[in-house]
Amino acid sequence: MLYSGIQAGFRSGYSTLTNVLTLHHLIEADAARHIVLLDFASAFDRVGWPYLQQELKEQGINRLVLQLVYQLMYRDMTFSLIVNGCESQKQSRTCGLLQGSLLSPILFNRFINSLLPSLNWNSEPTFPSALFFADDGVLIAPTITKAQRLSNQAASWADRHGMSINIPKCGYMVTNQPLPTYRSQMLTLNNHPIPHVTSYKYLGVRFKSTGIDFVKQGILLSQRVESCLAGMLWFSDTWAPQIRLNIVKSILLPTLEYSLPLFYANYQLNRKAQQWITLTNTYSVRYGAWPNSPPRPAERPGAGRVILRFPAPAPGPARSPDGSPLKQVGRNGAPSRE
């Protein structure tokens, strides 16, 4: 079975930044005037077997494989709650995909796959009408009429498949338009208005009406890294250097590096983002077992050190002719790490 091209979740060659870059480029190209950011409530926990079974049958899954999925994910499954040492009676589990199972992401992609072609029907290949990373979806439309139609399709699919959309956590954003015009337009889901937003965090990246908000994203990343460092320094007085290094590799660096290529592609266009990257490059990231937590971890030497180095930008304009951040990264080279 072929997955829809707008599904980037749990697929080889795709990542969260795939959708982030695509959405940013569509906003810059003024091809995404109306954006609806969807939030499915407890998406993985609400996948019922009758709905999943029907989807798998329509996709041509072998009968024996269907039986195996049922045996592994739903048959004779029970749960109980333990509060203050007291355990409740066991209850049958009739819906939901198992957390931590390698099958769960694959089954969810197959479960939601029927929604995606209907959203993207009759759309140009270069201008998708929706982007999804597992259950995190964004609807993209040039007009408010099409945005409402896409919202109705998503709500109808959710009702037919036992899913629920958490409307208060959804967002409706109009891009590249004045605020009064923005406020006068309204979209609904199941006859409930979708909240207007001027800023929204999609897949961990902060967006505004003109695309990625690099300033807020830089502040968010720096705060996360400093908070993480401060917490580790407070408790790591007796930790061995190898333990500290492992923590840096598994916790600190992934936090720091997420969305960093986006900053590198655009830092010349934004002085505040450039300042944040310059400070990161200058101070590096030092992590050691000091008796007391320093006010700024980067200002004191430590036993372990990780340096982020950015290659010198290639001469020429800071942005590729078509304004694609991805091409800018490819031309200048991705940041290296020592």
Short mmCIF file of C-alpha atoms in Angstrom, two decimals:
data_model
loop_
_atom_site.label_atom_id
_atom_site.label_comp_id
_atom_site.label_asym_id
_atom_site.label_seq_id
_atom_site.Cartn_x
_atom_site.Cartn_y
_atom_site.Cartn_z
CA MET A 1 0.00 0.00 0.00
CA LEU A 2 1.20 3.50 -0.79
CA TYR A 3 0.82 6.12 1.91
CA SER A 4 -0.46 9.52 0.95
CA GLY A 5 2.29 11.95 0.00
CA ILE A 6 1.08 14.44 2.61
CA GLN A 7 1.73 11.99 5.50
CA ALA A 8 5.24 12.48 6.94
CA GLY A 9 4.83 10.62 10.22
CA PHE A 10 6.98 7.54 10.88
CA ARG A 11 8.18 7.26 7.30
CA SER A 12 11.68 6.85 5.94
CA GLY A 13 12.98 10.04 4.33
CA TYR A 14 10.45 12.26 6.10
CA SER A 15 10.65 14.23 9.34
CA THR A 16 8.78 16.93 11.23
CA LEU A 17 10.94 19.53 9.48
CA THR A 18 9.64 18.25 6.13
CA ASN A 19 6.20 19.59 6.98
CA VAL A 20 7.54 22.66 8.76
CA LEU A 21 9.56 23.74 5.72
CA THR A 22 6.70 22.98 3.33
CA LEU A 23 4.21 25.03 5.34
CA HIS A 24 6.66 27.92 5.70
CA HIS A 25 7.36 27.95 1.97
CA LEU A 26 3.64 27.88 1.10
CA ILE A 27 3.02 30.86 3.40
CA GLU A 28 5.93 32.77 1.86
CA ALA A 29 4.60 32.01 -1.62
CA ASP A 30 1.19 33.36 -0.54
CA ALA A 31 -0.37 29.99 -1.41
CA ALA A 32 -1.68 29.34 2.11
CA ARG A 33 -3.97 32.27 2.93
CA HIS A 34 -6.14 30.24 5.31
CA ILE A 35 -4.61 27.68 7.67
CA VAL A 36 -6.47 25.39 10.06
CA LEU A 37 -4.31 23.53 12.58
CA LEU A 38 -6.06 20.40 13.82
CA ASP A 39 -5.74 18.70 17.19
CA PHE A 40 -7.22 15.21 17.50
CA ALA A 41 -8.04 14.41 21.14
CA SER A 42 -6.07 11.37 22.38
CA ALA A 43 -5.76 10.17 18.81
CA PHE A 44 -3.89 6.89 19.39
CA ASP A 45 -6.06 6.02 22.41
CA ARG A 46 -9.31 6.35 20.46
CA VAL A 47 -8.58 3.98 17.57
CA GLY A 48 -11.34 1.35 17.85
CA TRP A 49 -10.93 -2.12 16.39
CA PRO A 50 -14.11 -2.05 14.21
CA TYR A 51 -12.94 1.14 12.48
CA LEU A 52 -9.33 -0.04 12.15
CA GLN A 53 -10.47 -3.43 10.86
CA GLN A 54 -12.62 -1.81 8.20
CA GLU A 55 -9.77 0.43 7.05
CA LEU A 56 -7.33 -2.49 6.86
CA LYS A 57 -9.83 -4.60 4.91
CA GLU A 58 -10.35 -1.82 2.37
CA GLN A 59 -6.57 -1.58 1.97
CA GLY A 60 -6.40 -5.29 1.08
CA ILE A 61 -4.69 -6.61 4.22
CA ASN A 62 -4.56 -10.40 4.34
CA ARG A 63 -7.15 -12.04 6.62
CA LEU A 64 -4.47 -13.83 8.64
CA VAL A 65 -2.64 -10.54 9.24
CA LEU A 66 -5.91 -8.99 10.42
CA GLN A 67 -6.33 -11.80 12.93
CA LEU A 68 -2.75 -11.36 14.11
CA VAL A 69 -3.24 -7.60 14.62
CA TYR A 70 -6.40 -8.27 16.62
CA GLN A 71 -4.64 -10.88 18.78
CA LEU A 72 -1.71 -8.57 19.51
CA MET A 73 -3.53 -5.27 20.01
CA TYR A 74 -7.08 -5.91 21.24
CA ARG A 75 -7.96 -9.46 22.30
CA ASP A 76 -8.15 -10.17 26.05
CA MET A 77 -6.67 -6.77 26.91
CA THR A 78 -7.56 -5.39 30.35
CA PHE A 79 -6.41 -2.50 32.50
CA SER A 80 -6.78 -1.32 36.09
CA LEU A 81 -5.92 1.74 38.14
CA ILE A 82 -3.82 1.77 41.30
CA VAL A 83 -4.39 4.69 43.66
CA ASN A 84 -2.54 4.80 47.01
CA GLY A 85 -1.81 1.09 46.73
CA CYS A 86 -5.42 0.13 46.05
CA GLU A 87 -6.13 -1.52 42.68
CA SER A 88 -9.44 -1.12 40.89
CA GLN A 89 -11.32 -3.92 39.17
CA LYS A 90 -9.96 -4.92 35.77
CA GLN A 91 -11.73 -3.38 32.80
CA SER A 92 -11.71 -4.58 29.21
CA ARG A 93 -9.77 -2.40 26.77
CA THR A 94 -11.80 -2.10 23.57
CA CYS A 95 -10.03 0.77 21.83
CA GLY A 96 -6.64 2.37 21.55
CA LEU A 97 -3.25 1.36 20.15
CA LEU A 98 -0.65 0.05 22.59
CA GLN A 99 1.90 2.63 23.71
CA GLY A 100 5.46 1.65 22.85
CA SER A 101 4.44 -1.00 20.33
CA LEU A 102 6.30 -0.91 17.02
CA LEU A 103 3.01 -1.71 15.28
CA SER A 104 1.13 1.29 16.66
CA PRO A 105 2.61 4.02 14.38
CA ILE A 106 2.17 1.81 11.29
CA LEU A 107 -1.42 0.96 12.18
CA PHE A 108 -2.29 4.57 12.91
CA ASN A 109 -0.90 5.71 9.56
CA ARG A 110 -3.08 3.10 7.86
CA PHE A 111 -6.05 4.08 9.99
CA ILE A 112 -5.91 7.78 9.09
CA ASN A 113 -4.85 7.22 5.50
CA SER A 114 -8.41 7.34 4.13
CA LEU A 115 -8.77 10.94 5.31
CA LEU A 116 -5.74 12.30 3.50
CA PRO A 117 -6.65 11.67 -0.18
CA SER A 118 -10.08 13.21 0.36
CA LEU A 119 -8.51 16.37 1.76
CA ASN A 120 -5.98 16.59 -1.05
CA TRP A 121 -8.39 15.70 -3.85
CA ASN A 122 -8.22 18.00 -6.89
CA SER A 123 -5.21 19.89 -5.50
CA GLU A 124 -2.13 20.80 -7.50
CA PRO A 125 0.89 18.55 -6.73
CA THR A 126 3.01 21.56 -5.74
CA PHE A 127 0.31 23.09 -3.51
CA PRO A 128 -1.10 20.46 -1.11
CA SER A 129 -4.35 21.13 0.72
CA ALA A 130 -3.21 19.37 3.88
CA LEU A 131 -0.07 18.21 5.67
CA PHE A 132 0.03 15.54 8.36
CA PHE A 133 2.60 14.11 10.74
CA ALA A 134 0.70 11.16 12.24
CA ASP A 135 -2.28 12.91 13.88
CA ASP A 136 -0.86 16.46 13.74
CA GLY A 137 -2.59 17.99 10.75
CA VAL A 138 -2.78 21.36 9.06
CA LEU A 139 -5.33 22.31 6.41
CA ILE A 140 -4.21 24.77 3.75
CA ALA A 141 -6.55 26.75 1.50
CA PRO A 142 -6.37 29.86 -0.71
CA THR A 143 -9.95 30.89 0.20
CA ILE A 144 -12.10 30.74 3.31
CA THR A 145 -14.70 28.72 1.41
CA LYS A 146 -12.23 25.92 0.70
CA ALA A 147 -10.89 26.10 4.25
CA GLN A 148 -14.41 25.52 5.58
CA ARG A 149 -14.93 22.62 3.17
CA LEU A 150 -11.71 20.96 4.31
CA SER A 151 -12.67 21.48 7.96
CA ASN A 152 -16.05 19.85 7.32
CA GLN A 153 -14.37 16.88 5.65
CA ALA A 154 -12.03 16.39 8.61
CA ALA A 155 -14.90 16.65 11.12
CA SER A 156 -17.05 14.22 9.12
CA TRP A 157 -14.24 11.66 8.92
CA ALA A 158 -13.62 11.95 12.66
CA ASP A 159 -17.30 11.34 13.44
CA ARG A 160 -17.43 8.27 11.18
CA HIS A 161 -14.30 6.75 12.73
CA GLY A 162 -14.97 7.32 16.41
CA MET A 163 -12.41 10.13 16.70
CA SER A 164 -12.80 13.53 18.33
CA ILE A 165 -11.27 16.89 17.41
CA ASN A 166 -10.25 19.04 20.36
CA ILE A 167 -11.59 22.34 19.01
CA PRO A 168 -10.23 24.62 21.80
CA LYS A 169 -6.70 23.43 20.95
CA CYS A 170 -7.14 23.91 17.21
CA GLY A 171 -6.23 27.17 15.52
CA TYR A 172 -7.35 29.21 12.53
CA MET A 173 -4.79 31.59 11.07
CA VAL A 174 -5.09 33.95 8.12
CA THR A 175 -1.69 34.72 6.64
CA ASN A 176 -0.35 37.91 5.09
CA GLN A 177 -3.49 39.93 5.82
CA PRO A 178 -4.22 42.92 8.12
CA LEU A 179 -5.51 42.13 11.61
CA PRO A 180 -9.02 43.67 11.13
CA THR A 181 -9.62 41.47 8.08
CA TYR A 182 -8.26 38.50 9.99
CA ARG A 183 -10.67 38.97 12.90
CA SER A 184 -13.75 39.38 10.69
CA GLN A 185 -13.46 35.85 9.24
CA MET A 186 -14.61 32.73 11.07
CA LEU A 187 -14.45 28.98 10.51
CA THR A 188 -16.33 26.26 12.37
CA LEU A 189 -15.93 22.59 13.26
CA ASN A 190 -19.16 20.77 14.11
CA ASN A 191 -20.85 24.18 14.36
CA HIS A 192 -18.29 25.38 16.94
CA PRO A 193 -16.00 28.30 16.02
CA ILE A 194 -12.32 27.51 15.58
CA PRO A 195 -10.20 29.85 17.75
CA HIS A 196 -8.42 32.63 15.87
CA VAL A 197 -4.67 32.56 16.48
CA THR A 198 -1.85 34.90 15.51
CA SER A 199 0.80 32.44 16.73
CA TYR A 200 0.75 28.64 16.90
CA LYS A 201 3.30 25.95 17.70
CA TYR A 202 3.17 23.35 14.95
CA LEU A 203 5.39 20.28 15.40
CA GLY A 204 7.46 22.13 17.97
CA VAL A 205 8.08 25.18 15.75
CA ARG A 206 6.42 28.53 16.40
CA PHE A 207 4.53 29.98 13.43
CA LYS A 208 3.05 33.42 12.84
CA SER A 209 1.04 34.85 9.94
CA THR A 210 4.16 35.35 7.79
CA GLY A 211 5.70 31.92 8.42
CA ILE A 212 8.11 30.62 11.03
CA ASP A 213 8.61 33.02 13.92
CA PHE A 214 12.38 32.72 14.16
CA VAL A 215 12.70 35.15 17.07
CA LYS A 216 10.25 33.32 19.33
CA GLN A 217 11.60 29.95 18.24
CA GLY A 218 15.14 31.03 19.11
CA ILE A 219 14.04 32.26 22.52
CA LEU A 220 12.12 29.03 23.10
CA LEU A 221 15.11 26.85 22.23
CA SER A 222 17.56 28.87 24.31
CA GLN A 223 15.26 28.78 27.34
CA ARG A 224 14.84 25.02 27.02
CA VAL A 225 18.58 24.45 26.77
CA GLU A 226 19.45 26.74 29.70
CA SER A 227 16.72 25.20 31.85
CA CYS A 228 17.89 21.70 31.00
CA LEU A 229 21.52 22.58 31.76
CA ALA A 230 20.65 24.26 35.03
CA GLY A 231 18.69 21.23 36.18
CA MET A 232 21.45 18.78 35.26
CA LEU A 233 24.17 20.89 36.86
CA TRP A 234 22.18 21.09 40.07
CA PHE A 235 22.04 17.29 40.48
CA SER A 236 25.25 16.12 38.78
CA ASP A 237 27.96 16.99 41.32
CA THR A 238 29.02 13.34 41.74
CA TRP A 239 28.33 12.07 38.21
CA ALA A 240 31.21 10.67 36.17
CA PRO A 241 32.21 12.53 32.96
CA GLN A 242 30.96 9.65 30.80
CA ILE A 243 27.51 9.87 32.40
CA ARG A 244 27.42 13.63 31.80
CA LEU A 245 28.49 13.14 28.19
CA ASN A 246 25.75 10.55 27.62
CA ILE A 247 23.17 12.95 29.05
CA VAL A 248 24.40 15.72 26.76
CA LYS A 249 24.12 13.45 23.72
CA SER A 250 20.72 12.01 24.57
CA ILE A 251 18.95 15.05 26.09
CA LEU A 252 20.74 18.35 25.60
CA LEU A 253 21.87 18.11 21.98
CA PRO A 254 18.52 16.90 20.58
CA THR A 255 16.83 19.79 22.40
CA LEU A 256 19.34 22.29 21.04
CA GLU A 257 19.54 20.99 17.51
CA TYR A 258 15.85 20.64 16.74
CA SER A 259 14.91 23.24 14.11
CA LEU A 260 18.48 24.62 14.16
CA PRO A 261 18.82 24.09 10.35
CA LEU A 262 15.91 26.48 9.92
CA PHE A 263 17.82 29.15 11.81
CA TYR A 264 20.95 28.60 9.79
CA ALA A 265 19.00 28.98 6.55
CA ASN A 266 17.53 32.30 7.61
CA TYR A 267 19.82 33.80 10.23
CA GLN A 268 21.23 36.39 7.84
CA LEU A 269 17.70 37.73 7.32
CA ASN A 270 16.98 38.14 11.00
CA ARG A 271 19.40 39.93 13.32
CA LYS A 272 17.89 38.51 16.50
CA ALA A 273 18.12 34.97 15.20
CA GLN A 274 21.67 35.69 14.03
CA GLN A 275 22.57 36.96 17.51
CA TRP A 276 21.20 33.81 19.14
CA ILE A 277 23.21 31.53 16.82
CA THR A 278 26.37 33.63 17.26
CA LEU A 279 26.12 33.35 21.04
CA THR A 280 25.59 29.62 20.76
CA ASN A 281 28.62 29.30 18.54
CA THR A 282 30.81 31.58 20.68
CA TYR A 283 30.06 30.16 24.11
CA SER A 284 29.61 26.57 22.86
CA VAL A 285 27.78 24.35 25.28
CA ARG A 286 29.87 23.41 28.32
CA TYR A 287 28.65 20.95 30.81
CA GLY A 288 30.58 19.85 33.93
CA ALA A 289 30.12 18.74 37.50
CA TRP A 290 30.64 22.03 39.32
CA PRO A 291 29.97 22.40 43.07
CA ASN A 292 27.45 25.17 42.42
CA SER A 293 25.32 25.85 39.40
CA PRO A 294 26.79 28.88 37.54
CA PRO A 295 24.56 31.75 36.42
CA ARG A 296 25.31 30.91 32.78
CA PRO A 297 26.65 27.40 32.08
CA ALA A 298 28.55 28.64 29.01
CA GLU A 299 30.71 31.05 31.02
CA ARG A 300 32.66 28.49 33.02
CA PRO A 301 34.85 25.60 31.83
CA GLY A 302 33.72 22.06 32.44
CA ALA A 303 34.87 18.49 32.08
CA GLY A 304 32.81 17.90 28.94
CA ARG A 305 32.33 20.30 26.04
CA VAL A 306 30.29 20.26 22.88
CA ILE A 307 31.02 22.90 20.24
CA LEU A 308 28.56 23.89 17.54
CA ARG A 309 30.36 25.35 14.53
CA PHE A 310 28.70 26.95 11.56
CA PRO A 311 30.55 27.11 8.22
CA ALA A 312 31.11 30.51 6.68
CA PRO A 313 28.16 31.51 4.47
CA ALA A 314 28.70 31.31 0.76
CA PRO A 315 28.83 34.67 -1.02
CA GLY A 316 25.63 35.85 -2.59
CA PRO A 317 22.10 36.63 -1.42
CA ALA A 318 20.94 35.22 1.90
CA ARG A 319 17.97 33.49 0.30
CA SER A 320 17.69 31.37 -2.82
CA PRO A 321 15.79 32.93 -5.74
CA ASP A 322 12.58 31.07 -4.91
CA GLY A 323 12.86 31.80 -1.18
CA SER A 324 13.23 28.16 -0.15
CA PRO A 325 15.02 27.72 3.21
CA LEU A 326 15.76 24.11 2.29
CA LYS A 327 17.72 25.16 -0.80
CA GLN A 328 19.58 27.73 1.27
CA VAL A 329 20.74 24.99 3.63
CA GLY A 330 21.79 22.83 0.70
CA ARG A 331 23.80 25.65 -0.86
CA ASN A 332 25.64 26.78 2.28
CA GLY A 333 25.98 23.39 3.93
CA ALA A 334 24.41 22.10 7.10
CA PRO A 335 25.92 22.97 10.50
CA SER A 336 28.61 20.59 11.67
CA ARG A 337 29.16 19.34 15.19
CA GLU A 338 32.27 18.45 17.11
#
